[in-house]
Each structure stands twice: as C-alpha cells, then as structure tokens.
C-alpha cells in the first residue's frame, strides 16, 4: 500500500464560459500522505475549490479534467460515474465552501443526516441512524436534541459543526474541507477547527484543508501548497514555507501574520 492516499499528477482543468476556455488549474502535482493534513492556499480564483471538486469528481462537462488523481492508487480521472460513486462521500467527503447554507432549510437536522445514511450507505433503519447521529453529535460537542431543529434555529458555529459531523458520517479516508469556517468569528472558528483536527487525527483521516487564512494553516496543517492563477507557486512543510517564503503572495500572507 502506498504511503500516499492521494497522488495528483499533471492535473489540468478547464471550464468553458461564454464560449471561451478558461484554464483554472494547470500542471498541478500534489500528494497527501495517509493521516496528513495538507493546506491549499491562494488568492480568490486561484483554483483551490476546482482542485477539491476534481478529487470529488464534481467537475461537470463542459468542464474538462485531464491528468491523474490517484486515490489509493486508483485513477479517479476518466473513471465511470458508477465507479466514482463507490468513492464519492463513502471514501472521500467534502465540506463545501459556504456550506452553512447547504443544510436543507425545510427539513430538520435529522433529515440531513438521514439522507446521507440512506443514500450513501444504504442504511434506512431510523433507530440505527439515530444511534449513529448521536455518536456523531457527541463527537462535535452538540446535544442530541439538535436533531429536531431546523437550520434557521441554529448558530453558524452549530451548523458548521453539523457540516463536519455530516462529512465524517460515512467514515471517509479523505476529507476535503473548503474554507469550512469563513463565516465564523475567530473564537468560534478555532473551536470548530480544533474539533475538526481532533476528529481527523483520531480517526487517521487525511485532509485537504482549503483556506486563505494563514494562521489557521499553521494551526491545522502539516504541509502547505500555495496556488496562483491555477499553478502551484510554492509548497513545503508549513514551518519551512512560513519562515522562508519565496513567492510574493506567500510573503504577503506571512507579513499579514506580523501586522
Ligand atoms: N463552474 C464554473 N464554470 C466556469 N468557470 C468556473 C467555474 N468554477 C470556477 N470557475 C473559474 O475557475 C477559476 C478558479 O475558481 P475556483 O473557484 O477554483 O477558485 P478558488 O481558488 O476556490 O477561489 P475562492 O478563494 O474565491 O473560493 C476562476 O477563474 C473561476 O472563475
Ligand atoms: Mg473556492
């Protein structure tokens, strides 16, 4: 078994918009080792979410993906949808950017969990689902009764912890967290991130952590990959990169740590 859970080679991703081809990701290489947290950083539009979505197999035509995304040595690029569904959500899950709004507004929190268990894992027994939800809620320090709530009744921090519990509910091997805490105040942000990190590390899950926020990278990640306009401009161990940044954008981020 390879030490890498993900090994991306020569990934290129293009979108079509208004009849033009937009190269969102170019010649991208990245590996994530088992149990490792890799942070993907870069300015808005750099292509971070696009990389995350491509791992989940969520770049729809006319968008095009080429290159290799090896997950446990299986290439996810060009894999049939039915085969991809064996991985998507079950082995690889994603907390989407702006996911605070992705809970079903007209359903209870129970219904959000129930649809994951029913649709992704084929578990339909409500008693079993309830037991599983309670364990997941415990793990993100939420009380069990929250299952009966509707999203509008909950704070941002609560909803974000539910999103984390949902992403972990299928016991994936890799979680892609795309700016999972941007809507939260700093104290809540770090509370949620520490819960996420604790769970990830305890379960031996690997994570791609997408963010703009360098302090949180230092807190969360083992490795950092910096992107600019679709290409990697700098990468390395977090400590090495922030003590000796070479790229202008990375330097600016590091300066932001001081002021
Ligand atoms: N569905 C789409 N169709 C067409 N172009 C897209 C699509 N999604 C993203 N893009 C374009 O691809 C590029 C990369 O976008 P992406 O969302 O990956 O950036 P990002 O680094 O996640 O930015 P942000 O930090 O703002 O979330 C941008 O130029 C964006 O406009
Ligand atoms: Mg994004």
Short mmCIF file of C-alpha atoms and ligand atoms in Angstrom, two decimals:
data_model
loop_
_atom_site.label_atom_id
_atom_site.label_comp_id
_atom_site.label_asym_id
_atom_site.label_seq_id
_atom_site.Cartn_x
_atom_site.Cartn_y
_atom_site.Cartn_z
CA UNK A 1 0.00 0.00 0.00
CA UNK A 2 1.35 3.39 -0.99
CA UNK A 3 2.05 5.89 1.79
CA UNK A 4 0.07 8.43 -0.24
CA UNK A 5 -3.70 8.42 -0.03
CA UNK A 6 -3.80 10.93 -2.88
CA UNK A 7 -1.26 11.43 -5.59
CA UNK A 8 -2.12 14.04 -8.22
CA UNK A 9 0.00 14.25 -11.33
CA UNK A 10 -0.13 16.73 -14.15
CA UNK A 11 -3.71 17.77 -13.40
CA UNK A 12 -5.21 20.24 -15.85
CA UNK A 13 -8.75 21.57 -15.52
CA UNK A 14 -10.57 23.84 -17.92
CA UNK A 15 -14.00 25.43 -17.80
CA UNK A 16 -15.98 26.83 -20.69
CA UNK A 17 -17.62 30.14 -20.07
CA UNK A 18 -19.21 32.43 -22.63
CA UNK A 19 -17.72 30.30 -25.41
CA UNK A 20 -14.19 30.68 -24.08
CA UNK A 21 -11.90 28.12 -22.50
CA UNK A 22 -10.70 29.13 -19.06
CA UNK A 23 -7.75 27.14 -17.71
CA UNK A 24 -8.48 27.02 -13.98
CA UNK A 25 -5.75 24.54 -12.98
CA UNK A 26 -2.52 23.89 -14.87
CA UNK A 27 0.15 21.17 -14.48
CA UNK A 28 -0.79 20.60 -10.85
CA UNK A 29 1.04 17.95 -8.80
CA UNK A 30 0.32 17.20 -5.16
CA UNK A 31 0.46 14.27 -2.77
CA UNK A 32 -1.27 13.74 0.54
CA UNK A 33 0.09 11.06 2.81
CA UNK A 34 -2.12 8.90 4.98
CA UNK A 35 -3.12 10.84 8.09
CA UNK A 36 -1.63 14.05 6.76
CA UNK A 37 -3.31 17.47 6.59
CA UNK A 38 -2.31 19.45 3.52
CA UNK A 39 -3.42 23.02 3.18
CA UNK A 40 -4.18 24.58 -0.18
CA UNK A 41 -3.82 28.36 -0.08
CA UNK A 42 -4.09 31.10 -2.69
CA UNK A 43 -5.94 34.23 -3.67
CA UNK A 44 -9.54 34.19 -4.78
CA UNK A 45 -9.92 32.49 -8.16
CA UNK A 46 -6.57 30.67 -7.88
CA UNK A 47 -8.31 27.33 -8.48
CA UNK A 48 -8.42 25.87 -4.96
CA UNK A 49 -12.06 24.78 -4.97
CA UNK A 50 -11.62 23.47 -8.50
CA UNK A 51 -8.87 21.11 -7.30
CA UNK A 52 -11.06 19.98 -4.39
CA UNK A 53 -14.08 19.39 -6.63
CA UNK A 54 -11.98 17.45 -9.14
CA UNK A 55 -10.94 15.00 -6.42
CA UNK A 56 -14.64 14.50 -5.65
CA UNK A 57 -15.34 14.05 -9.36
CA UNK A 58 -17.60 17.09 -9.38
CA UNK A 59 -16.31 18.97 -12.43
CA UNK A 60 -19.21 18.64 -14.81
CA UNK A 61 -18.96 18.91 -18.61
CA UNK A 62 -18.22 21.10 -20.49
CA UNK A 63 -15.52 21.41 -17.81
CA UNK A 64 -12.60 19.08 -18.58
CA UNK A 65 -10.18 17.28 -16.29
CA UNK A 66 -7.00 15.61 -17.51
CA UNK A 67 -4.02 14.07 -15.76
CA UNK A 68 -4.05 11.67 -12.85
CA UNK A 69 -5.77 11.78 -9.49
CA UNK A 70 -4.70 8.56 -7.82
CA UNK A 71 -6.73 7.70 -4.72
CA UNK A 72 -5.30 4.59 -3.11
CA UNK A 73 -3.57 4.08 -6.45
CA UNK A 74 -6.82 4.12 -8.45
CA UNK A 75 -7.10 6.88 -11.04
CA UNK A 76 -10.31 8.85 -10.42
CA UNK A 77 -9.94 10.80 -13.68
CA UNK A 78 -11.86 9.16 -16.52
CA UNK A 79 -13.46 6.70 -14.10
CA UNK A 80 -17.12 5.95 -14.86
CA UNK A 81 -19.70 7.74 -12.72
CA UNK A 82 -20.89 4.49 -11.21
CA UNK A 83 -17.36 3.59 -10.15
CA UNK A 84 -16.76 7.10 -8.84
CA UNK A 85 -19.83 6.69 -6.67
CA UNK A 86 -18.00 3.96 -4.79
CA UNK A 87 -15.58 6.63 -3.60
CA UNK A 88 -17.57 9.85 -3.52
CA UNK A 89 -18.89 10.50 0.01
CA UNK A 90 -18.02 6.98 1.12
CA UNK A 91 -14.24 7.23 0.96
CA UNK A 92 -13.82 10.92 0.10
CA UNK A 93 -16.11 13.57 1.52
CA UNK A 94 -16.18 17.32 1.18
CA UNK A 95 -17.24 20.23 3.35
CA UNK A 96 -18.19 22.82 0.75
CA UNK A 97 -17.34 26.48 0.74
CA UNK A 98 -20.37 28.40 2.06
CA UNK A 99 -21.80 25.11 3.23
CA UNK A 100 -23.64 26.84 6.05
CA UNK A 101 -26.44 27.30 3.56
CA UNK A 102 -26.41 23.77 2.25
CA UNK A 103 -28.41 22.22 5.05
CA UNK A 104 -31.98 21.58 3.93
CA UNK A 105 -33.87 24.73 5.06
CA UNK A 106 -37.23 22.98 5.24
CA UNK A 107 -36.05 19.81 6.95
CA UNK A 108 -34.70 19.02 10.40
CA UNK A 109 -31.06 18.21 11.07
CA UNK A 110 -32.16 14.58 11.39
CA UNK A 111 -33.35 14.67 7.78
CA UNK A 112 -29.93 15.89 6.60
CA UNK A 113 -28.19 13.00 8.33
CA UNK A 114 -30.86 10.52 7.31
CA UNK A 115 -30.43 11.32 3.63
CA UNK A 116 -26.66 10.74 3.89
CA UNK A 117 -27.10 7.37 5.60
CA UNK A 118 -29.92 6.29 3.29
CA UNK A 119 -28.41 7.49 0.02
CA UNK A 120 -24.70 6.94 0.57
CA UNK A 121 -24.60 3.94 2.89
CA UNK A 122 -27.98 2.35 2.26
CA UNK A 123 -28.83 2.44 5.97
CA UNK A 124 -32.55 3.07 6.33
CA UNK A 125 -33.35 1.83 9.83
CA UNK A 126 -34.23 5.03 11.74
CA UNK A 127 -33.20 3.54 15.08
CA UNK A 128 -29.72 2.72 13.79
CA UNK A 129 -29.45 6.10 12.09
CA UNK A 130 -30.45 7.82 15.33
CA UNK A 131 -27.74 5.99 17.25
CA UNK A 132 -25.15 6.91 14.66
CA UNK A 133 -26.24 10.56 14.64
CA UNK A 134 -25.97 10.75 18.43
CA UNK A 135 -22.39 9.48 18.33
CA UNK A 136 -21.52 11.98 15.62
CA UNK A 137 -23.17 14.83 17.53
CA UNK A 138 -21.22 13.82 20.65
CA UNK A 139 -18.02 13.99 18.66
CA UNK A 140 -18.63 17.62 17.71
CA UNK A 141 -19.95 18.55 21.16
CA UNK A 142 -23.55 19.08 20.17
CA UNK A 143 -26.51 17.87 22.19
CA UNK A 144 -28.67 15.10 20.74
CA UNK A 145 -31.89 17.15 20.72
CA UNK A 146 -30.41 19.34 17.99
CA UNK A 147 -31.59 16.66 15.56
CA UNK A 148 -35.10 18.05 15.86
CA UNK A 149 -34.03 21.60 14.99
CA UNK A 150 -34.28 23.38 11.68
CA UNK A 151 -31.15 25.09 10.29
CA UNK A 152 -32.54 28.62 10.89
CA UNK A 153 -32.77 27.86 14.61
CA UNK A 154 -29.01 27.25 14.89
CA UNK A 155 -25.95 29.48 15.11
CA UNK A 156 -23.27 29.47 12.41
CA UNK A 157 -20.89 27.57 14.68
CA UNK A 158 -23.50 24.89 15.37
CA UNK A 159 -24.30 24.49 11.68
CA UNK A 160 -20.63 24.26 10.84
CA UNK A 161 -20.14 21.51 13.43
CA UNK A 162 -23.08 19.69 11.86
CA UNK A 163 -21.41 20.00 8.46
CA UNK A 164 -18.28 18.43 9.93
CA UNK A 165 -20.29 15.62 11.50
CA UNK A 166 -22.02 15.05 8.15
CA UNK A 167 -18.68 14.94 6.32
CA UNK A 168 -17.41 12.37 8.82
CA UNK A 169 -20.59 10.32 8.93
CA UNK A 170 -19.51 7.90 6.21
CA UNK A 171 -16.12 7.37 7.89
CA UNK A 172 -14.19 8.56 4.83
CA UNK A 173 -10.45 8.18 4.33
CA UNK A 174 -10.06 11.69 2.96
CA UNK A 175 -11.95 14.88 3.81
CA UNK A 176 -11.75 17.96 1.62
CA UNK A 177 -12.62 20.99 3.76
CA UNK A 178 -13.14 24.05 1.54
CA UNK A 179 -12.95 27.14 3.73
CA UNK A 180 -15.03 25.40 6.37
CA UNK A 181 -15.05 28.27 8.84
CA UNK A 182 -15.04 31.52 6.87
CA UNK A 183 -18.43 32.67 8.14
CA UNK A 184 -17.46 32.32 11.80
CA UNK A 185 -15.94 34.69 14.34
CA UNK A 186 -12.33 33.94 15.27
CA UNK A 187 -13.05 32.25 18.59
CA UNK A 188 -15.75 30.01 17.12
CA UNK A 189 -13.55 29.40 14.09
CA UNK A 190 -10.73 27.99 16.20
CA UNK A 191 -13.13 25.97 18.30
CA UNK A 192 -14.58 24.36 15.16
CA UNK A 193 -11.14 23.86 13.58
CA UNK A 194 -9.76 22.23 16.72
CA UNK A 195 -12.72 19.84 16.79
CA UNK A 196 -12.18 19.04 13.12
CA UNK A 197 -8.46 18.46 13.59
CA UNK A 198 -9.00 16.33 16.67
CA UNK A 199 -11.51 14.11 14.83
CA UNK A 200 -9.35 13.83 11.72
CA UNK A 201 -6.27 12.88 13.71
CA UNK A 202 -8.12 10.46 16.00
CA UNK A 203 -9.68 8.63 13.06
CA UNK A 204 -6.48 8.67 10.95
CA UNK A 205 -8.31 10.53 8.18
CA UNK A 206 -6.31 12.61 5.70
CA UNK A 207 -7.43 16.11 4.85
CA UNK A 208 -7.11 18.72 2.16
CA UNK A 209 -7.74 21.98 4.00
CA UNK A 210 -8.54 24.88 1.66
CA UNK A 211 -8.27 28.39 3.08
CA UNK A 212 -6.99 31.96 2.68
CA UNK A 213 -6.17 32.17 6.34
CA UNK A 214 -2.51 31.55 7.15
CA UNK A 215 -2.82 31.45 10.96
CA UNK A 216 -5.30 28.59 10.61
CA UNK A 217 -2.87 26.79 8.27
CA UNK A 218 -0.21 26.93 10.98
CA UNK A 219 -2.76 25.55 13.43
CA UNK A 220 -4.07 22.82 11.16
CA UNK A 221 -1.68 21.63 8.51
CA UNK A 222 1.48 19.59 8.07
CA UNK A 223 2.14 20.79 4.55
CA UNK A 224 1.18 23.89 2.58
CA UNK A 225 0.65 24.27 -1.15
CA UNK A 226 0.30 27.82 -2.48
CA UNK A 227 -1.51 28.41 -5.78
CA UNK A 228 -1.67 31.42 -8.01
CA UNK A 229 -3.76 31.59 -11.19
CA UNK A 230 -4.09 27.82 -11.44
CA UNK A 231 -0.48 26.85 -10.79
CA UNK A 232 1.50 25.89 -7.71
CA UNK A 233 3.97 28.64 -6.86
CA UNK A 234 5.28 27.35 -3.56
CA UNK A 235 4.98 24.29 -1.35
CA UNK A 236 6.61 22.56 1.55
CA UNK A 237 6.34 21.91 5.26
CA UNK A 238 4.31 24.71 6.85
CA UNK A 239 7.16 25.73 9.14
CA UNK A 240 9.70 25.87 6.30
CA UNK A 241 7.47 27.88 4.00
CA UNK A 242 6.41 30.49 6.53
CA UNK A 243 9.90 31.02 7.92
CA UNK A 244 11.37 31.38 4.46
CA UNK A 245 8.68 32.24 1.88
CA UNK A 246 9.93 32.75 -1.65
CA UNK A 247 6.81 33.66 -3.59
CA UNK A 248 5.49 37.27 -3.38
CA UNK A 249 1.94 36.16 -2.49
CA UNK A 250 3.22 33.86 0.25
CA UNK A 251 5.46 36.67 1.53
CA UNK A 252 2.41 38.93 1.73
CA UNK A 253 0.48 36.32 3.68
CA UNK A 254 3.40 35.91 6.07
CA UNK A 255 3.66 39.68 6.51
CA UNK A 256 -0.01 39.64 7.42
CA UNK A 257 0.93 37.44 10.38
CA UNK A 258 3.09 40.19 11.81
CA UNK A 259 0.77 43.21 11.48
N1 LIG B 1 -18.39 26.20 -12.76
C1 LIG B 1 -17.52 27.07 -13.31
N2 LIG B 1 -17.65 27.46 -14.60
C2 LIG B 1 -16.76 28.31 -15.17
N3 LIG B 1 -15.70 28.81 -14.53
C3 LIG B 1 -15.51 28.48 -13.24
C4 LIG B 1 -16.41 27.57 -12.56
N4 LIG B 1 -15.97 27.42 -11.28
C5 LIG B 1 -14.86 28.16 -11.18
N5 LIG B 1 -14.58 28.79 -12.34
C6 LIG B 1 -13.41 29.66 -12.61
O1 LIG B 1 -12.22 28.92 -12.30
C7 LIG B 1 -11.27 29.72 -11.63
C8 LIG B 1 -10.91 29.10 -10.30
O2 LIG B 1 -12.06 29.13 -9.45
P1 LIG B 1 -12.10 28.47 -8.01
O3 LIG B 1 -13.49 28.57 -7.53
O4 LIG B 1 -11.48 27.13 -8.09
O5 LIG B 1 -11.14 29.44 -7.19
P2 LIG B 1 -10.82 29.48 -5.63
O6 LIG B 1 -9.32 29.49 -5.51
O7 LIG B 1 -11.55 28.43 -4.93
O8 LIG B 1 -11.35 30.94 -5.23
P3 LIG B 1 -12.04 31.44 -3.85
O9 LIG B 1 -10.92 31.65 -2.89
O10 LIG B 1 -12.69 32.73 -4.23
O11 LIG B 1 -13.02 30.41 -3.41
C9 LIG B 1 -11.87 31.11 -11.55
O12 LIG B 1 -11.41 31.86 -12.63
C10 LIG B 1 -13.36 30.85 -11.67
O13 LIG B 1 -14.00 31.96 -12.23
MG1 LIG B 2 -13.06 28.44 -3.53
#
